[in-house]
Amino acid sequence: MSANAIDTVFAELKAKGETALIPFLTMGDPDLAASVELVRAAEAAGAHMIELGVPYSDPLADGPVIQRASERALKNRISLTDCMQVATEARKLGVKMPFILFTYFNPALQLGLEQFFSLLQEHGFSGVIIPDLPLEEDGEVRAVAERTGIHLIPLVAPTSDARVERIASQARGFVYCVSSLGVTGVRSDFHAGIDAFLATVRKASPVPICIGFGISSREQAERFARQCDGVIVGSAIVRKVEEVLPQLTEEGAESRKAGIDAVQSFIAGLKPRAAASR
Amino acid sequence: MTIQVPDLDGRFGPFGGRYVPETLMNALFELEEAYNRYKNDADFQEELRYLLMQYAGRPSPLYYAERLTKHLGGAKIYLKREDLNHTGSHKINNALGQALLAKRMGKKKVIAETGAGQHGVATATVAALLGMECKVFMGEEDTKRQQLNVFRMKLLGSEVVPVLSGTRTLKDACNETLRYWVSHVDDTYYILGSVTGPHPYPMVVRDFQRIIGVEAREQILQSEGRLPDVIVAAVGGGSNAMGIFHQFVGDESVRLVGVEAAGRGVDTDKHAATMTKGRPGVFQGSMSYVLQDEGGQVQEAHSISAGLDYPGIGPEHAYLKDSKRAEYVPITDAEALEALQLLSRQEGIIPALESSHAVAQTMKLAPTLPKDAIIVVSLSGRGDKDVEAIMPYITGGETR
C-alpha cells in the first residue's frame, strides 16, 4: 500500500518547519457545488489538508455555528455519499491536499462499515474523524480502517488524563487535541492546563499532534504553532460561510465568486506566519 | 436467559455502549465507579430508602381497578400507582437516587433534560431538598405544552433553559444537556432521566427504578398469591417500563408489554414508534433502536405526550425485544386520549398522557383474556400536568 497522503504532508511540513493549517467545512452548506469551490479556495488559501464535515441531525460535539450549518445542509437532504462526492469533484478541479471526512458514527454505521471505507477509498480520502466513537467502541472500525489504509484519527481532551497514552499510542495520521472542555465554536480562552496537556500528548504520540475546537484567528493559531504540528479551524470558517451566504446563494457567477473569495481570504488570514512555527 | 446485563462494556447484547465525545469518557467512568461503590454501601442505601419512604411516599399502592375490570369484562387489572409519588410520577425514584450519588461524589451542581417536565420537576425537587444548584434543559416546544411544569421547576428554585435547536423537543433537550455537560463536566453531575444514553446510565436509572417492580411483585403475591400474567407499561426512553419489568424478566410466565406512542398512526410520519418503525443505530450515546431515515439521520418523533415524543429507546429494551422476552406495541394519540377519559370516569384517576398509552393497551388486551388472568399496569404518572393541553381535544372533539 502506498504511503498515506496525510503522513507525506506532515513529513514535508516538518522538513520545512511549518505548521499545518487544517480547515473544516460543513458539506452542502449552502449547496454541494459551493462546497466544491470552497474546498478549492481553501487550498488556494494555503490549507495543507481539509476536513469535510458530514451534516448530522444530532451533532453532539458541535456548537451553534456548525449546528446551524448542518441544519441548512440537511434541508437540502445532503447524504454521506454526497459529501464524499465533493472530494471527487474537488480533485477534478485540481485540488491536491489530503481529504479527511468528519462524520458522526450513525451515518457510517447505516451505510455499513465495509461499504463506508470502500467509498472513502474510492473518493480519495486519506483519513476519517468520528467524534462520537471513543477508543472503547472503535475496534471494528479500526480494523477496517487499517485494512483499507485510511487513517482513523482519534480525539483527546483535557479530561482524558490517563487515557491520553492509550489513545495516542494507537493513533493514525495525527492526534486531534481538543483545546477546551466544550463543543466546537469560537472562544477566547482555552483550558487552563492546555500547555501541560499538549506536552502530555506530545510525549505519548508517535504521530503528529494538531489542535482544534475554538481556534478562530491567526493569533490563536500562532499561539499553538510551536507546540502542535497543525491547527484545525472549523466554526470560525463556517461562520464566515454563513456571513457570505447571501452572495453564495444569489443568482449570478460574480456574486458567488465574491462570496468564495471572501472565505478564501479569511482562511489565508488564519495561516500562522513562518516565524511563529517551529 | 440471563439477567446479568449489561456486561462490563455496558452492553445489553449488541446494544448499549458509550458513543460519546472523548471529553465525557472519564466522567462516565467516574460515575460508574461511584455507582458501583455506593450501590452496596449500607449508609447510601439507607439514606435512599428513608427518602423514598418518608419523602417520596413509597411504597406506592398496587390498586385493584375493580370498576375498570368489570367494564372491560376480562382479566383483573391492577394499577401500580406511581402517580401517587411525590411530584406525581415515577421520575422521583431515579432523581433521588442520582442526586444522592451526586452528593456523595462531591458535585454541587446538577443538570437534567426533560420532555413532559416530570423528570425536570423531580430533579428540581431533589435539588431543592439537597441544596444543589439545578439547571433543566427543555425543548421550547415542550415549555409551551407543559407551562405548568416549567413554573413548578422555577418555583423549586431551578433554572429552566429553553432549547431552541433542532426539533425543540426532548431529543434536542438531551443533545443540549450533553453539550452543556461536556463544557462543565468538572463540577456538574448530569441526572439523566431515562434508561437511555451512554453506559452506565441505562443501568443506573434501571436500578433506581427497579423498586417499582420489586414492590409490585411483593404486592401481587400478597393480594393474589401468584405472579401476574401480563405487565403493561408505556415506553418513551423506557424508565418506568424497565423499572417494573426488571424484577420479572426471569419469570418466563409473565408477559412483558411495552407500549410506545404511535402518534397519529404508525403509517403516518407523525409517530414515536421506535420499536415498530425504527432500526438499530447509534443515538445519544448508545446503540439501540432509532427512528431514522435511510442515511442514518435521526427523525423527528411525534406524540401528544411530550414524555413519549422521542425517536430513541433504552438499549435494554432493544435487547428485550430482540431476545423476544418483551413485546412492544403502538398506541395512537386518539387511543391514549380515550383511555385517559375512561380511567378518569371508571376509577376517578386521571392518568398522565404517557401512562394513558399503557391503559389504552390494557383496554385492548383485558377483554381477550380470561377473568382469572391478571394484568399489572404501570400507572407511571398523574394527569394534572396534561389537563390544559388536552382540553381542546376533549371539549372541542378535536382529533389529530
XYZ file of C-alpha atoms in Angstrom:
678
model
C 0.000 0.000 0.000
C 1.363 3.432 -0.876
C 2.084 5.960 1.869
C -0.906 7.789 3.289
C -1.018 11.375 1.968
C -1.541 12.773 5.481
C 1.779 11.284 6.593
C 3.512 12.630 3.495
C 2.242 16.181 4.062
C 3.298 16.190 7.725
C 6.756 14.889 6.770
C 7.156 17.691 4.205
C 5.977 20.353 6.664
C 8.298 19.065 9.349
C 11.249 19.357 6.973
C 10.251 22.967 6.278
C 9.483 23.734 9.940
C 5.902 24.680 9.143
C 2.629 24.104 10.960
C -0.295 22.581 9.056
C -3.434 24.630 8.563
C -6.452 22.322 8.516
C -9.792 23.987 7.768
C -13.154 22.332 8.366
C -16.164 22.913 6.129
C -19.708 21.602 6.513
C -20.585 19.906 3.239
C -23.692 21.072 1.420
C -23.756 24.466 3.133
C -25.279 26.145 1.251
C -25.051 23.562 -1.544
C -22.698 20.900 -2.883
C -21.350 22.975 -5.761
C -20.372 25.720 -3.312
C -18.656 23.134 -1.123
C -16.503 22.004 -4.064
C -15.489 25.586 -4.789
C -14.833 26.298 -1.111
C -12.545 23.272 -0.870
C -10.611 24.549 -3.863
C -10.495 28.027 -2.313
C -9.181 26.567 0.969
C -6.251 25.011 -0.845
C -5.594 28.232 -2.727
C -5.579 29.992 0.671
C -2.774 27.746 1.849
C -4.564 24.886 3.630
C -2.460 21.731 3.854
C -5.311 19.278 4.328
C -9.028 19.661 4.943
C -11.842 18.173 6.996
C -15.056 17.650 5.060
C -17.873 17.669 7.605
C -20.936 15.494 7.103
C -24.079 17.279 8.306
C -25.902 15.333 11.020
C -29.254 15.690 12.743
C -27.786 15.402 16.254
C -24.280 16.889 16.277
C -23.467 16.374 19.971
C -19.915 17.654 19.794
C -20.799 20.812 17.894
C -21.729 24.286 18.986
C -24.386 26.547 17.438
C -22.394 27.607 14.345
C -21.885 24.096 12.992
C -25.337 23.064 14.185
C -26.848 25.788 12.020
C -24.685 24.819 9.038
C -25.790 21.192 9.447
C -29.431 22.223 9.584
C -29.036 24.258 6.385
C -27.329 21.363 4.615
C -29.883 18.823 5.794
C -32.694 20.952 4.395
C -31.184 20.017 1.030
C -31.122 16.364 2.107
C -27.337 16.105 1.770
C -26.249 12.486 2.290
C -22.975 10.931 3.400
C -22.203 9.860 -0.154
C -22.994 13.372 -1.449
C -20.319 14.656 0.923
C -17.808 12.151 -0.394
C -18.630 13.191 -3.950
C -17.391 16.704 -3.086
C -13.896 15.227 -2.681
C -14.044 13.645 -6.116
C -15.285 16.860 -7.733
C -12.604 18.911 -5.981
C -9.905 16.565 -7.280
C -11.264 17.185 -10.785
C -10.622 20.893 -10.191
C -7.011 20.017 -9.393
C -7.104 20.051 -5.584
C -4.106 18.092 -4.295
C -4.288 18.232 -0.477
C -5.388 15.213 1.601
C -9.080 14.877 2.471
C -10.350 13.877 5.887
C -14.008 13.013 6.375
C -15.573 14.204 9.645
C -18.751 12.289 10.427
C -20.788 11.200 13.407
C -20.928 7.442 13.707
C -24.527 6.618 12.794
C -24.465 7.626 9.102
C -21.336 5.480 8.592
C -22.846 2.606 10.540
C -26.046 2.686 8.477
C -24.056 2.566 5.260
C -22.176 -0.473 6.564
C -18.557 -0.170 7.639
C -17.114 -2.112 4.682
C -19.063 -0.019 2.214
C -18.192 3.178 4.101
C -14.448 2.596 3.917
C -14.554 1.332 0.371
C -16.311 4.576 -0.639
C -13.736 6.621 1.302
C -11.024 4.936 -0.762
C -12.932 5.397 -3.991
C -13.379 9.133 -3.336
C -9.736 9.646 -2.423
C -9.982 10.222 1.334
C -6.899 9.706 3.486
C -8.459 9.911 6.922
C -11.663 9.881 8.947
C -12.668 11.518 12.245
C -15.660 10.159 14.175
C -16.256 12.386 17.226
C -18.687 10.041 18.991
C -16.576 6.905 18.651
C -14.214 6.708 21.624
C -11.462 4.116 21.932
C -13.716 1.652 23.778
C -16.108 1.456 20.819
C -13.802 1.744 17.828
C -12.462 -1.813 17.471
C -14.459 -2.838 14.426
C -13.978 0.494 12.679
C -10.267 0.487 13.406
C -9.869 -2.963 11.864
C -11.476 -1.925 8.569
C -9.598 1.386 8.580
C -6.254 -0.408 8.964
C -7.102 -2.832 6.210
C -8.073 -0.066 3.784
C -5.186 2.257 4.650
C -7.477 5.079 5.794
C -6.292 6.811 8.973
C -8.767 6.729 11.868
C -7.807 9.979 13.606
C -8.594 9.960 17.344
C -9.529 12.866 19.612
C -8.050 13.501 23.038
C -9.454 16.003 25.514
C -8.051 17.863 28.520
C -10.142 15.428 30.619
C -8.600 12.342 29.007
C -5.827 12.091 31.647
C -4.586 8.529 31.765
C -6.378 7.740 28.511
C -4.045 10.007 26.510
C -1.326 7.397 26.394
C -3.620 4.592 25.247
C -5.308 6.762 22.627
C -2.154 8.355 21.260
C -0.193 5.135 21.064
C -2.789 3.689 18.679
C -3.328 6.879 16.685
C -3.009 7.067 12.920
C -2.449 10.251 10.907
C -2.440 12.649 13.826
C -3.894 13.080 17.288
C -6.680 15.658 17.395
C -6.277 17.596 20.636
C -9.471 19.250 21.892
C -8.434 22.689 23.162
C -11.054 23.097 25.857
C -13.972 21.492 27.618
C -16.962 22.072 25.461
C -18.339 21.838 21.995
C -16.914 23.288 18.811
C -17.151 27.035 18.471
C -15.260 30.249 18.644
C -13.887 31.061 22.088
C -11.367 33.429 23.569
C -9.963 31.278 26.365
C -8.612 27.753 26.342
C -8.427 25.124 29.048
C -6.203 26.332 31.879
C -3.940 23.319 31.690
C -3.680 23.425 27.904
C 0.106 23.641 27.673
C 0.685 20.760 30.088
C -1.991 18.782 28.249
C -0.328 19.311 24.864
C 3.035 18.348 26.350
C 1.497 15.099 27.650
C 0.012 14.284 24.252
C 3.267 15.153 22.507
C 5.173 12.797 24.769
C 2.746 9.931 24.204
C 2.198 10.340 20.492
C 4.202 8.643 17.773
C 2.287 10.703 15.182
C 1.851 14.483 14.729
C -0.483 16.351 17.077
C -2.988 19.001 15.991
C -5.221 21.291 17.997
C -8.807 22.271 17.326
C -12.100 23.433 18.925
C -12.230 27.188 19.247
C -9.262 28.328 17.151
C -10.563 31.309 15.228
C -7.726 33.731 14.482
C -4.150 33.868 13.261
C -3.059 34.951 16.773
C -4.605 31.830 18.280
C -3.159 29.646 15.517
C 0.274 31.117 16.187
C -0.174 30.619 19.937
C -0.165 26.877 19.293
C 2.061 26.703 16.214
C 5.179 25.844 18.189
C 3.567 23.163 20.307
C 1.495 21.481 17.604
C 2.067 20.143 14.128
C -1.213 21.529 12.907
C -4.133 23.762 13.800
C -7.719 22.940 12.887
C -10.153 25.779 12.293
C -13.842 24.895 11.954
C -16.521 27.146 13.379
C -14.752 30.394 12.504
C -14.683 29.401 8.815
C -18.215 28.007 8.859
C -19.333 31.291 10.431
C -17.605 33.166 7.609
C -19.506 30.995 5.109
C -22.697 31.858 6.973
C -21.821 35.541 6.736
C -21.485 35.409 2.941
C -24.499 33.138 2.420
C -26.431 35.878 0.592
C -23.626 36.105 -2.003
C -23.215 32.335 -2.246
C -26.892 31.734 -2.842
C -27.623 34.720 -5.088
C -28.068 34.129 -8.811
C -25.029 35.058 -10.860
C -21.457 33.828 -11.022
C -19.972 37.131 -9.941
C -21.696 37.357 -6.598
C -20.881 33.717 -5.891
C -17.230 34.290 -6.722
C -17.142 37.258 -4.347
C -18.518 35.028 -1.587
C -15.974 32.264 -2.233
C -13.152 34.823 -2.389
C -14.169 36.277 0.962
C -13.911 32.835 2.590
C -10.605 32.239 0.822
C -9.034 35.418 2.176
C -10.381 34.622 5.642
C -8.664 31.202 5.552
C -5.465 32.748 4.185
C -5.540 35.167 7.129
C -5.535 32.283 9.614
C -2.285 30.797 8.467
C 0.424 31.003 11.127
C 3.377 33.080 9.874
C 6.550 31.098 9.301
C 8.313 32.893 12.156
C 5.742 31.553 14.596
C 6.243 27.951 13.556
C 8.815 25.615 14.938
C -31.970 -16.223 29.739
C -29.574 -14.253 31.853
C -30.433 -11.015 33.572
C -26.774 -10.185 34.213
C -26.810 -7.291 31.821
C -25.178 -5.022 30.971
C -21.704 -6.516 30.674
C -18.594 -4.607 31.706
C -18.607 -2.592 28.477
C -22.170 -1.537 29.118
C -23.588 -3.889 26.503
C -27.001 -5.468 26.505
C -26.239 -7.984 23.786
C -25.268 -5.774 20.820
C -26.997 -2.716 22.334
C -25.771 -0.016 24.684
C -22.141 1.092 24.848
C -20.661 4.574 25.232
C -20.793 6.549 21.986
C -19.886 9.980 23.296
C -17.204 12.613 22.709
C -13.899 11.772 24.357
C -14.304 14.721 26.766
C -17.049 12.801 28.610
C -15.393 9.411 28.829
C -13.638 9.909 32.131
C -16.788 11.405 33.652
C -18.675 8.239 32.676
C -16.013 6.035 34.229
C -16.034 8.168 37.352
C -19.822 7.811 37.578
C -19.647 4.059 37.049
C -17.045 3.681 39.748
C -19.000 5.803 42.222
C -22.188 3.929 41.431
C -20.573 0.531 41.910
C -19.202 1.663 45.230
C -22.439 3.124 46.620
C -24.891 0.568 45.324
C -23.580 -1.782 48.013
C -22.941 0.897 50.613
C -25.253 0.450 53.591
C -25.336 4.155 54.531
C -26.148 5.217 50.994
C -28.882 2.616 50.619
C -30.366 3.535 53.983
C -30.468 7.235 53.133
C -32.143 6.439 49.821
C -34.615 4.031 51.422
C -35.517 6.614 54.044
C -36.138 9.351 51.486
C -38.105 7.050 49.190
C -40.413 6.183 52.092
C -40.643 9.371 54.117
C -40.202 11.966 51.372
C -41.468 10.351 48.158
C -44.201 8.311 49.839
C -43.185 4.803 48.851
C -44.258 2.093 48.622
C -46.809 3.129 46.030
C -50.048 1.130 46.210
C -50.920 -1.699 43.866
C -54.568 -0.939 43.367
C -57.174 -3.375 42.066
C -59.188 -1.414 39.498
C -62.452 -3.242 40.002
C -64.764 -0.998 38.018
C -62.385 -0.842 35.064
C -62.019 -4.641 35.230
C -65.824 -5.102 35.170
C -66.217 -2.541 32.409
C -63.707 -4.304 30.163
C -65.073 -7.735 31.107
C -61.851 -9.731 31.085
C -58.634 -10.016 33.077
C -58.285 -8.486 36.546
C -56.499 -5.155 36.273
C -54.131 -3.843 38.909
C -52.614 -0.369 38.732
C -49.159 0.274 40.153
C -49.774 3.783 41.441
C -46.555 5.648 40.648
C -48.812 8.652 40.061
C -49.180 8.903 43.836
C -45.488 9.523 44.416
C -44.302 12.943 45.476
C -44.027 15.107 42.308
C -46.589 12.898 40.586
C -44.609 10.285 38.736
C -42.034 7.512 38.923
C -39.311 10.015 37.998
C -38.652 10.881 41.658
C -37.217 7.368 42.297
C -34.319 7.930 39.927
C -33.866 11.626 40.683
C -33.440 10.884 44.401
C -31.003 8.050 43.728
C -28.827 10.008 41.361
C -28.881 13.216 43.394
C -27.683 11.294 46.456
C -24.970 9.789 44.285
C -24.004 13.263 43.016
C -23.794 14.484 46.600
C -21.556 11.555 47.567
C -19.380 12.383 44.543
C -18.994 15.929 45.853
C -20.881 17.615 42.997
C -22.903 20.698 43.922
C -24.432 21.412 40.533
C -26.847 19.166 38.702
C -28.371 19.349 35.252
C -31.191 17.416 33.630
C -33.146 17.154 30.408
C -36.905 16.948 30.409
C -39.696 16.254 27.940
C -43.050 16.397 29.693
C -41.357 18.121 32.586
C -41.823 15.242 35.041
C -38.137 14.403 35.244
C -37.310 18.103 35.354
C -39.703 18.632 38.256
C -38.355 15.571 40.071
C -34.782 16.798 39.615
C -35.650 20.356 40.654
C -37.338 18.897 43.724
C -34.382 16.801 44.881
C -32.013 19.670 44.090
C -34.041 21.856 46.464
C -34.084 19.073 49.044
C -30.324 18.591 48.924
C -29.400 22.251 48.407
C -27.932 21.826 44.940
C -27.859 24.260 42.055
C -30.012 22.939 39.202
C -30.493 23.704 35.511
C -33.138 21.893 33.472
C -32.999 21.841 29.676
C -36.365 21.650 27.960
C -37.308 21.936 24.302
C -39.008 25.243 23.630
C -41.958 23.398 22.110
C -42.356 21.407 25.330
C -42.096 24.506 27.511
C -45.250 25.665 25.729
C -47.016 22.321 26.051
C -46.101 21.996 29.722
C -46.164 25.529 31.112
C -47.310 24.349 34.497
C -44.253 22.156 34.952
C -41.971 24.989 33.829
C -43.445 27.134 36.559
C -43.132 24.343 39.126
C -39.427 23.976 38.364
C -38.852 27.691 38.746
C -40.816 27.706 41.986
C -38.488 24.975 43.232
C -35.527 27.232 42.573
C -34.246 25.713 39.334
C -33.348 27.447 36.137
C -35.248 26.232 33.072
C -33.257 26.588 29.860
C -35.464 26.551 26.749
C -33.757 24.652 23.926
C -34.107 26.322 20.543
C -32.083 23.909 18.413
C -33.389 21.192 16.094
C -36.901 19.950 16.795
C -37.162 21.910 20.062
C -38.453 18.831 21.900
C -36.991 16.124 24.165
C -34.441 14.876 21.618
C -32.777 18.255 21.357
C -33.119 18.916 25.069
C -30.997 15.759 25.545
C -28.426 16.982 22.997
C -28.194 20.357 24.681
C -27.823 18.839 28.149
C -24.995 16.630 26.891
C -23.323 19.640 25.257
C -23.616 21.629 28.463
C -22.194 18.687 30.394
C -19.216 18.480 28.017
C -18.471 22.123 28.866
C -18.959 21.792 32.652
C -18.020 18.212 33.284
C -15.523 19.127 36.000
C -18.108 20.335 38.544
C -21.511 19.238 37.254
C -23.449 15.998 37.610
C -25.903 15.066 34.858
C -29.053 13.451 36.273
C -30.237 11.634 33.166
C -33.924 10.830 33.350
C -34.397 7.624 31.432
C -32.755 4.260 30.740
C -31.056 5.818 27.721
C -27.736 7.466 26.911
C -24.223 6.098 27.349
C -23.279 3.413 29.864
C -23.635 3.425 32.871
C -26.849 5.491 32.691
C -29.163 2.774 31.338
C -28.053 0.528 34.201
C -28.048 3.214 36.891
C -31.512 4.518 36.015
C -32.939 0.992 35.743
C -31.538 0.103 39.146
C -33.028 3.198 40.771
C -36.388 2.439 39.112
C -36.484 -1.291 39.802
C -38.150 -0.546 43.136
C -41.393 -0.311 41.106
C -41.156 -3.975 40.112
C -39.776 -5.122 43.449
C -42.808 -3.666 45.232
C -45.302 -4.770 42.575
C -44.072 -8.337 42.839
C -44.458 -8.450 46.609
C -47.821 -6.732 46.450
C -49.343 -9.015 43.821
C -48.069 -12.090 45.633
C -49.721 -10.782 48.754
C -53.079 -9.978 47.183
C -53.332 -12.779 44.607
C -50.839 -15.352 45.812
C -49.296 -15.576 42.375
C -47.435 -13.633 39.708
C -49.362 -11.618 37.124
C -49.852 -12.903 33.581
C -49.087 -9.593 31.912
C -47.296 -6.381 32.819
C -48.065 -3.337 30.701
C -46.043 -0.114 30.737
C -45.596 2.878 28.448
C -42.173 3.388 26.873
C -40.579 6.614 25.640
C -36.993 6.231 26.763
C -38.400 3.426 28.876
C -37.573 4.055 32.540
C -40.884 3.186 34.180
C -41.198 0.111 31.952
C -37.663 -1.049 32.727
C -38.332 -0.362 36.403
C -41.398 -2.578 36.556
C -40.135 -5.216 34.060
C -36.768 -5.852 35.617
C -37.939 -7.867 38.599
C -39.999 -10.136 36.322
C -37.563 -10.714 33.450
C -36.596 -14.091 34.893
C -40.230 -15.210 35.201
C -40.977 -16.640 31.785
C -44.703 -16.925 32.573
C -45.062 -13.152 32.865
C -45.675 -11.377 29.547
C -43.934 -8.012 29.377
C -45.654 -5.473 27.129
C -44.092 -2.098 26.347
C -46.423 0.465 24.807
C -44.949 3.089 22.516
C -46.545 6.206 21.097
C -47.986 5.800 17.608
C -48.967 9.475 17.434
C -51.336 9.879 14.507
C -50.592 6.328 13.375
C -47.529 4.230 12.557
C -48.230 4.594 8.841
C -48.073 8.381 9.007
C -44.876 10.384 9.519
C -46.153 11.625 12.874
C -45.352 8.991 15.464
C -42.778 7.957 18.052
C -42.996 4.191 17.455
C -39.288 3.458 17.712
C -39.606 -0.321 18.052
C -42.277 -0.711 15.372
C -40.731 1.572 12.756
C -37.114 2.148 13.777
C -33.982 0.101 13.287
C -30.741 -0.310 15.214
C -28.390 2.661 15.222
C -26.318 4.886 17.466
C -28.128 7.821 19.012
C -27.303 9.975 22.047
C -24.580 7.750 23.369
C -25.856 4.240 22.854
C -26.732 1.633 20.292
C -30.430 0.853 20.239
C -33.490 1.116 18.023
C -33.766 4.583 16.475
C -36.271 6.332 14.224
C -34.055 7.331 11.315
C -34.002 7.794 7.562
C -32.005 5.600 5.161
C -28.961 7.813 5.609
C -28.909 7.475 9.382
C -30.273 10.952 10.142
C -32.454 10.789 13.227
C -36.077 11.609 12.506
C -38.444 13.832 14.364
C -40.847 11.969 16.611
C -44.428 12.917 17.319
C -46.722 12.142 20.209
C -49.436 14.040 22.030
C -47.484 13.006 25.114
C -44.301 15.042 25.489
C -42.741 12.286 27.596
C -43.008 9.721 24.793
C -42.115 12.139 21.994
C -38.648 10.668 21.478
C -37.049 8.882 18.473
C -34.893 6.564 20.597
C -35.397 3.972 23.325
C -33.218 2.494 26.052
C -30.777 -0.230 24.936
C -32.055 -2.814 27.421
C -35.482 -2.580 25.796
C -33.874 -3.241 22.410
C -32.249 -6.286 23.980
C -35.542 -7.497 25.477
C -37.246 -7.031 22.112
C -34.631 -8.870 20.062
C -34.425 -11.706 22.576
C -38.246 -11.820 22.418
C -38.535 -11.519 26.188
C -40.702 -8.421 25.859
C -43.079 -7.246 23.161
C -43.621 -3.651 22.063
C -46.884 -2.350 20.639
C -48.025 1.058 19.371
C -50.946 3.139 20.706
C -52.159 6.271 18.913
C -52.833 9.735 20.354
C -56.561 9.147 19.911
C -56.487 5.792 21.710
C -54.496 7.313 24.580
C -56.969 10.177 24.928
C -59.861 7.714 25.045
C -58.074 5.677 27.707
C -57.390 8.797 29.748
C -61.102 9.583 29.812
C -62.133 6.017 30.539
C -59.844 5.677 33.556
C -60.933 9.082 34.819
C -64.602 8.078 34.714
C -64.331 4.460 35.805
C -61.845 4.862 38.615
C -61.574 8.546 39.441
C -57.922 8.521 38.419
C -56.683 10.975 35.803
C -53.577 9.368 34.314
C -50.723 11.181 32.600
C -50.851 11.042 28.809
C -47.782 8.790 28.903
C -49.463 6.306 31.253
C -52.686 6.562 29.236
C -50.881 4.679 26.474
C -50.436 1.719 28.835
C -54.086 1.973 29.885
C -55.145 2.002 26.212
C -53.226 -1.209 25.523
C -54.836 -2.738 28.616
C -58.256 -1.842 27.186
C -57.385 -3.899 24.113
C -55.807 -6.743 25.996
C -58.069 -7.329 29.033
C -61.210 -8.385 27.122
C -59.199 -11.038 25.236
C -58.036 -12.708 28.459
C -59.977 -14.941 30.884
C -61.451 -13.432 34.061
C -58.877 -15.109 36.270
C -55.943 -13.642 34.351
C -54.063 -10.764 35.997
C -52.702 -7.628 34.333
C -50.487 -5.177 36.198
C -50.351 -1.721 34.601
C -47.622 0.752 35.440
C -49.517 3.952 36.066
C -46.345 5.981 35.802
C -47.725 9.466 36.390
C -50.746 11.589 37.098
C -52.534 13.652 34.515
C -52.746 17.066 36.181
C -49.928 18.392 34.009
C -51.794 17.384 30.844
C -55.233 18.719 31.629
C -54.692 22.060 29.949
C -53.096 20.577 26.834
C -55.853 18.038 26.254
C -58.765 20.366 26.910
C -59.193 21.392 23.253
C -59.203 17.755 22.107
C -61.855 16.697 24.557
C -64.158 19.684 24.854
C -63.850 20.592 21.194
C -63.999 16.997 19.961
C -60.811 17.820 18.085
C -58.608 14.926 16.997
C -55.219 14.951 15.349
